[in-house]
Amino acid sequence: MSAAGLVGVALLGGVVGFVVPPLARRFTTPARLRRGAWLSPPVAAVVFVGLAVARGDDPALPVLLAVAAVGLVLAVVDLACLRLPDPLVAVAGTVALGGLTGAALLAGTPGRLLGALGGAAVAGASHVLLALLPRSRLGFGDVKLAAVLGLPLGWLGRDAVLAGLLLPHLLHGVLVLALLAARKIHRETLLPLGPALLTGTWLAVLIG
C-alpha cells in the first residue's frame, strides 16, 4: 500500500478511536467506562495501520478493518464490565461472514471462504472445550467471540488459525502472572479475556 493510502487508513483509525467510547457507553455505564480510558485515536490508528501494512494486498482488508472497529468497542466494554454483548458480537460475525463471502466471490476464490468457515469451527470448538474444563473462567461470550474471530483467521490459513488460538491465551497468562506478581490482583480476581482474544487475533493476522 502506498504512503498516501497508509495515511488515509491511519486517519480512518483515528476517527474510529473517537467514535468507540460513545458506542461503548450504550452497553455500560460512564463510570465503568473509565476503566477503558486507555483507548484513544492513536491506538485505533495503530491497529488499522498494522492491518493495512500486513494485508494491504488482500481483498478482505476492508473486512478486517471493519471487524477491528467492532472489536475495539468490544474490548472497551469488556474492560469496563467483564461482558461481551451479544449484539456487538453478532455485528462482528455478520460483518466478517458477509464481507468475506463478498471478497471470495469478487476475487474468484471460494476456497478461502471454506477456510474461513473452518477457522470459525475450529476456534469455536476449541473454546467450547476450554469453557467446559473444571474451574474454567472462560465465558460463553468469549467462546462466541473466538468463533467470530476464527473467520478472518481461517481466511488467512492454517498458520494464522494456530497463532490465533495460542497468542490470546499466552498474552492473557503473561498479564495475569505480572499482575499477581505486582499484587494488583489475587487468584480469584476475574479479568476480561476479550481484549486478549482481540489482540492475539490482531497479532496473528499481522504475522500469519
mmCIF file of N, CA, C and O in Angstrom, residues 107-160:
data_model
loop_
_atom_site.group_PDB
_atom_site.id
_atom_site.type_symbol
_atom_site.label_atom_id
_atom_site.label_comp_id
_atom_site.label_asym_id
_atom_site.label_seq_id
_atom_site.Cartn_x
_atom_site.Cartn_y
_atom_site.Cartn_z
ATOM 1 N N ALA A 107 -13.117 -12.060 -5.773
ATOM 2 C CA ALA A 107 -11.759 -12.485 -6.127
ATOM 3 C C ALA A 107 -11.748 -13.835 -6.829
ATOM 4 O O ALA A 107 -10.698 -14.272 -7.310
ATOM 5 N N GLY A 108 -12.895 -14.496 -6.890
ATOM 6 C CA GLY A 108 -12.954 -15.817 -7.516
ATOM 7 C C GLY A 108 -12.202 -16.882 -6.738
ATOM 8 O O GLY A 108 -11.599 -17.783 -7.325
ATOM 9 N N THR A 109 -12.227 -16.759 -5.399
ATOM 10 C CA THR A 109 -11.513 -17.726 -4.552
ATOM 11 C C THR A 109 -12.461 -18.301 -3.492
ATOM 12 O O THR A 109 -12.310 -18.020 -2.296
ATOM 13 N N PRO A 110 -13.444 -19.096 -3.910
ATOM 14 C CA PRO A 110 -14.402 -19.643 -2.947
ATOM 15 C C PRO A 110 -13.755 -20.543 -1.899
ATOM 16 O O PRO A 110 -14.283 -20.696 -0.800
ATOM 17 N N GLY A 111 -12.610 -21.099 -2.217
ATOM 18 C CA GLY A 111 -11.918 -21.956 -1.255
ATOM 19 C C GLY A 111 -11.524 -21.212 0.010
ATOM 20 O O GLY A 111 -11.490 -21.797 1.100
ATOM 21 N N ARG A 112 -11.231 -19.934 -0.125
ATOM 22 C CA ARG A 112 -10.850 -19.147 1.056
ATOM 23 C C ARG A 112 -12.039 -18.967 1.988
ATOM 24 O O ARG A 112 -11.870 -18.872 3.216
ATOM 25 N N LEU A 113 -13.244 -18.919 1.431
ATOM 26 C CA LEU A 113 -14.428 -18.824 2.281
ATOM 27 C C LEU A 113 -14.612 -20.105 3.081
ATOM 28 O O LEU A 113 -14.957 -20.066 4.268
ATOM 29 N N LEU A 114 -14.356 -21.242 2.445
ATOM 30 C CA LEU A 114 -14.421 -22.512 3.176
ATOM 31 C C LEU A 114 -13.380 -22.541 4.291
ATOM 32 O O LEU A 114 -13.640 -23.034 5.388
ATOM 33 N N GLY A 115 -12.204 -21.989 4.004
ATOM 34 C CA GLY A 115 -11.177 -21.898 5.040
ATOM 35 C C GLY A 115 -11.628 -21.034 6.190
ATOM 36 O O GLY A 115 -11.373 -21.346 7.361
ATOM 37 N N ALA A 116 -12.320 -19.925 5.889
ATOM 38 C CA ALA A 116 -12.825 -19.034 6.937
ATOM 39 C C ALA A 116 -13.831 -19.762 7.823
ATOM 40 O O ALA A 116 -13.783 -19.665 9.056
ATOM 41 N N LEU A 117 -14.739 -20.505 7.206
ATOM 42 C CA LEU A 117 -15.734 -21.252 7.974
ATOM 43 C C LEU A 117 -15.066 -22.334 8.816
ATOM 44 O O LEU A 117 -15.452 -22.577 9.968
ATOM 45 N N GLY A 118 -14.034 -22.960 8.251
ATOM 46 C CA GLY A 118 -13.286 -23.952 9.020
ATOM 47 C C GLY A 118 -12.583 -23.336 10.209
ATOM 48 O O GLY A 118 -12.559 -23.911 11.305
ATOM 49 N N GLY A 119 -12.011 -22.141 10.005
ATOM 50 C CA GLY A 119 -11.354 -21.448 11.115
ATOM 51 C C GLY A 119 -12.323 -21.123 12.233
ATOM 52 O O GLY A 119 -11.998 -21.260 13.423
ATOM 53 N N ALA A 120 -13.538 -20.678 11.869
ATOM 54 C CA ALA A 120 -14.556 -20.377 12.878
ATOM 55 C C ALA A 120 -14.936 -21.631 13.650
ATOM 56 O O ALA A 120 -15.099 -21.593 14.878
ATOM 57 N N ALA A 121 -15.075 -22.756 12.927
ATOM 58 C CA ALA A 121 -15.454 -24.007 13.581
ATOM 59 C C ALA A 121 -14.373 -24.473 14.549
ATOM 60 O O ALA A 121 -14.659 -24.887 15.684
ATOM 61 N N VAL A 122 -13.131 -24.401 14.123
ATOM 62 C CA VAL A 122 -12.023 -24.846 14.976
ATOM 63 C C VAL A 122 -11.893 -23.950 16.207
ATOM 64 O O VAL A 122 -11.760 -24.430 17.344
ATOM 65 N N ALA A 123 -11.938 -22.635 15.998
ATOM 66 C CA ALA A 123 -11.807 -21.705 17.120
ATOM 67 C C ALA A 123 -12.968 -21.840 18.094
ATOM 68 O O ALA A 123 -12.780 -21.853 19.319
ATOM 69 N N GLY A 124 -14.182 -21.958 17.547
ATOM 70 C CA GLY A 124 -15.346 -22.104 18.417
ATOM 71 C C GLY A 124 -15.309 -23.391 19.213
ATOM 72 O O GLY A 124 -15.532 -23.393 20.436
ATOM 73 N N ALA A 125 -15.020 -24.513 18.538
ATOM 74 C CA ALA A 125 -14.990 -25.806 19.223
ATOM 75 C C ALA A 125 -13.891 -25.854 20.277
ATOM 76 O O ALA A 125 -14.098 -26.384 21.381
ATOM 77 N N SER A 126 -12.731 -25.294 19.963
ATOM 78 C CA SER A 126 -11.619 -25.293 20.921
ATOM 79 C C SER A 126 -11.997 -24.535 22.189
ATOM 80 O O SER A 126 -11.703 -24.970 23.314
ATOM 81 N N HIS A 127 -12.675 -23.419 22.030
ATOM 82 C CA HIS A 127 -13.029 -22.612 23.199
ATOM 83 C C HIS A 127 -14.223 -23.176 23.954
ATOM 84 O O HIS A 127 -14.350 -22.954 25.155
ATOM 85 N N VAL A 128 -15.077 -23.919 23.278
ATOM 86 C CA VAL A 128 -16.133 -24.640 24.000
ATOM 87 C C VAL A 128 -15.500 -25.650 24.948
ATOM 88 O O VAL A 128 -15.886 -25.764 26.123
ATOM 89 N N LEU A 129 -14.521 -26.388 24.449
ATOM 90 C CA LEU A 129 -13.830 -27.371 25.294
ATOM 91 C C LEU A 129 -13.144 -26.685 26.467
ATOM 92 O O LEU A 129 -13.192 -27.182 27.600
ATOM 93 N N LEU A 130 -12.499 -25.548 26.220
ATOM 94 C CA LEU A 130 -11.847 -24.820 27.313
ATOM 95 C C LEU A 130 -12.869 -24.337 28.341
ATOM 96 O O LEU A 130 -12.622 -24.382 29.547
ATOM 97 N N ALA A 131 -14.025 -23.888 27.857
ATOM 98 C CA ALA A 131 -15.052 -23.388 28.770
ATOM 99 C C ALA A 131 -15.634 -24.497 29.642
ATOM 100 O O ALA A 131 -16.114 -24.243 30.755
ATOM 101 N N LEU A 132 -15.596 -25.738 29.157
ATOM 102 C CA LEU A 132 -16.171 -26.855 29.894
ATOM 103 C C LEU A 132 -15.201 -27.507 30.874
ATOM 104 O O LEU A 132 -15.596 -28.383 31.646
ATOM 105 N N LEU A 133 -13.940 -27.075 30.837
ATOM 106 C CA LEU A 133 -12.966 -27.632 31.769
ATOM 107 C C LEU A 133 -13.307 -27.247 33.208
ATOM 108 O O LEU A 133 -13.863 -26.168 33.456
ATOM 109 N N PRO A 134 -12.997 -28.128 34.184
ATOM 110 C CA PRO A 134 -13.250 -27.774 35.589
ATOM 111 C C PRO A 134 -12.523 -26.491 35.981
ATOM 112 O O PRO A 134 -11.387 -26.269 35.581
ATOM 113 N N ARG A 135 -13.205 -25.626 36.724
ATOM 114 C CA ARG A 135 -12.662 -24.363 37.220
ATOM 115 C C ARG A 135 -12.324 -23.377 36.100
ATOM 116 O O ARG A 135 -11.609 -22.401 36.319
ATOM 117 N N SER A 136 -12.841 -23.627 34.905
ATOM 118 C CA SER A 136 -12.598 -22.691 33.813
ATOM 119 C C SER A 136 -13.333 -21.385 34.073
ATOM 120 O O SER A 136 -14.464 -21.367 34.557
ATOM 121 N N ARG A 137 -12.693 -20.286 33.738
ATOM 122 C CA ARG A 137 -13.325 -18.971 33.870
ATOM 123 C C ARG A 137 -13.707 -18.404 32.511
ATOM 124 O O ARG A 137 -14.037 -17.236 32.394
ATOM 125 N N LEU A 138 -13.638 -19.239 31.507
ATOM 126 C CA LEU A 138 -13.969 -18.811 30.156
ATOM 127 C C LEU A 138 -15.484 -18.740 30.010
ATOM 128 O O LEU A 138 -16.181 -19.728 30.231
ATOM 129 N N GLY A 139 -15.997 -17.580 29.664
ATOM 130 C CA GLY A 139 -17.430 -17.415 29.479
ATOM 131 C C GLY A 139 -17.841 -17.726 28.057
ATOM 132 O O GLY A 139 -17.015 -17.738 27.138
ATOM 133 N N PHE A 140 -19.136 -17.946 27.862
ATOM 134 C CA PHE A 140 -19.581 -18.278 26.509
ATOM 135 C C PHE A 140 -19.632 -17.048 25.608
ATOM 136 O O PHE A 140 -19.724 -17.174 24.388
ATOM 137 N N GLY A 141 -19.554 -15.852 26.193
ATOM 138 C CA GLY A 141 -19.325 -14.675 25.366
ATOM 139 C C GLY A 141 -17.954 -14.747 24.713
ATOM 140 O O GLY A 141 -17.792 -14.408 23.533
ATOM 141 N N ASP A 142 -16.969 -15.226 25.477
ATOM 142 C CA ASP A 142 -15.619 -15.408 24.929
ATOM 143 C C ASP A 142 -15.622 -16.473 23.836
ATOM 144 O O ASP A 142 -14.937 -16.335 22.818
ATOM 145 N N VAL A 143 -16.400 -17.539 24.052
ATOM 146 C CA VAL A 143 -16.481 -18.613 23.063
ATOM 147 C C VAL A 143 -17.051 -18.083 21.748
ATOM 148 O O VAL A 143 -16.515 -18.355 20.660
ATOM 149 N N LYS A 144 -18.127 -17.316 21.850
ATOM 150 C CA LYS A 144 -18.755 -16.771 20.636
ATOM 151 C C LYS A 144 -17.822 -15.805 19.920
ATOM 152 O O LYS A 144 -17.735 -15.818 18.682
ATOM 153 N N LEU A 145 -17.121 -14.975 20.688
ATOM 154 C CA LEU A 145 -16.182 -14.050 20.054
ATOM 155 C C LEU A 145 -15.049 -14.814 19.377
ATOM 156 O O LEU A 145 -14.629 -14.464 18.267
ATOM 157 N N ALA A 146 -14.547 -15.863 20.026
ATOM 158 C CA ALA A 146 -13.469 -16.659 19.429
ATOM 159 C C ALA A 146 -13.907 -17.270 18.103
ATOM 160 O O ALA A 146 -13.136 -17.297 17.133
ATOM 161 N N ALA A 147 -15.156 -17.753 18.044
ATOM 162 C CA ALA A 147 -15.660 -18.325 16.792
ATOM 163 C C ALA A 147 -15.722 -17.269 15.696
ATOM 164 O O ALA A 147 -15.351 -17.533 14.545
ATOM 165 N N VAL A 148 -16.184 -16.070 16.048
ATOM 166 C CA VAL A 148 -16.247 -14.983 15.066
ATOM 167 C C VAL A 148 -14.848 -14.634 14.564
ATOM 168 O O VAL A 148 -14.619 -14.473 13.356
ATOM 169 N N LEU A 149 -13.897 -14.522 15.481
ATOM 170 C CA LEU A 149 -12.526 -14.174 15.082
ATOM 171 C C LEU A 149 -11.870 -15.289 14.278
ATOM 172 O O LEU A 149 -10.910 -15.043 13.539
ATOM 173 N N GLY A 150 -12.385 -16.493 14.404
ATOM 174 C CA GLY A 150 -11.873 -17.597 13.592
ATOM 175 C C GLY A 150 -12.150 -17.425 12.108
ATOM 176 O O GLY A 150 -11.451 -18.017 11.275
ATOM 177 N N LEU A 151 -13.146 -16.618 11.779
ATOM 178 C CA LEU A 151 -13.465 -16.398 10.354
ATOM 179 C C LEU A 151 -12.312 -15.719 9.611
ATOM 180 O O LEU A 151 -11.818 -16.265 8.616
ATOM 181 N N PRO A 152 -11.859 -14.537 10.039
ATOM 182 C CA PRO A 152 -10.719 -13.931 9.319
ATOM 183 C C PRO A 152 -9.438 -14.743 9.452
ATOM 184 O O PRO A 152 -8.613 -14.754 8.530
ATOM 185 N N LEU A 153 -9.269 -15.416 10.584
ATOM 186 C CA LEU A 153 -8.076 -16.246 10.732
ATOM 187 C C LEU A 153 -8.092 -17.398 9.741
ATOM 188 O O LEU A 153 -7.082 -17.723 9.104
ATOM 189 N N GLY A 154 -9.254 -18.047 9.600
ATOM 190 C CA GLY A 154 -9.374 -19.144 8.637
ATOM 191 C C GLY A 154 -9.200 -18.674 7.207
ATOM 192 O O GLY A 154 -8.669 -19.406 6.360
ATOM 193 N N TRP A 155 -9.618 -17.454 6.936
ATOM 194 C CA TRP A 155 -9.422 -16.868 5.602
ATOM 195 C C TRP A 155 -7.934 -16.790 5.272
ATOM 196 O O TRP A 155 -7.528 -17.010 4.128
ATOM 197 N N LEU A 156 -7.124 -16.487 6.283
ATOM 198 C CA LEU A 156 -5.686 -16.330 6.058
ATOM 199 C C LEU A 156 -4.933 -17.654 6.038
ATOM 200 O O LEU A 156 -3.799 -17.708 5.570
ATOM 201 N N GLY A 157 -5.526 -18.713 6.593
ATOM 202 C CA GLY A 157 -4.871 -20.015 6.516
ATOM 203 C C GLY A 157 -4.591 -20.665 7.859
ATOM 204 O O GLY A 157 -4.825 -20.081 8.923
ATOM 205 N N ARG A 158 -4.072 -21.877 7.784
ATOM 206 C CA ARG A 158 -3.861 -22.698 8.986
ATOM 207 C C ARG A 158 -2.914 -22.044 9.985
ATOM 208 O O ARG A 158 -3.169 -22.063 11.190
ATOM 209 N N ASP A 159 -1.822 -21.457 9.508
ATOM 210 C CA ASP A 159 -0.857 -20.861 10.434
ATOM 211 C C ASP A 159 -1.487 -19.718 11.229
ATOM 212 O O ASP A 159 -1.221 -19.555 12.424
ATOM 213 N N ALA A 160 -2.316 -18.929 10.563
ATOM 214 C CA ALA A 160 -2.989 -17.830 11.258
ATOM 215 C C ALA A 160 -3.958 -18.363 12.300
ATOM 216 O O ALA A 160 -4.079 -17.804 13.397
#
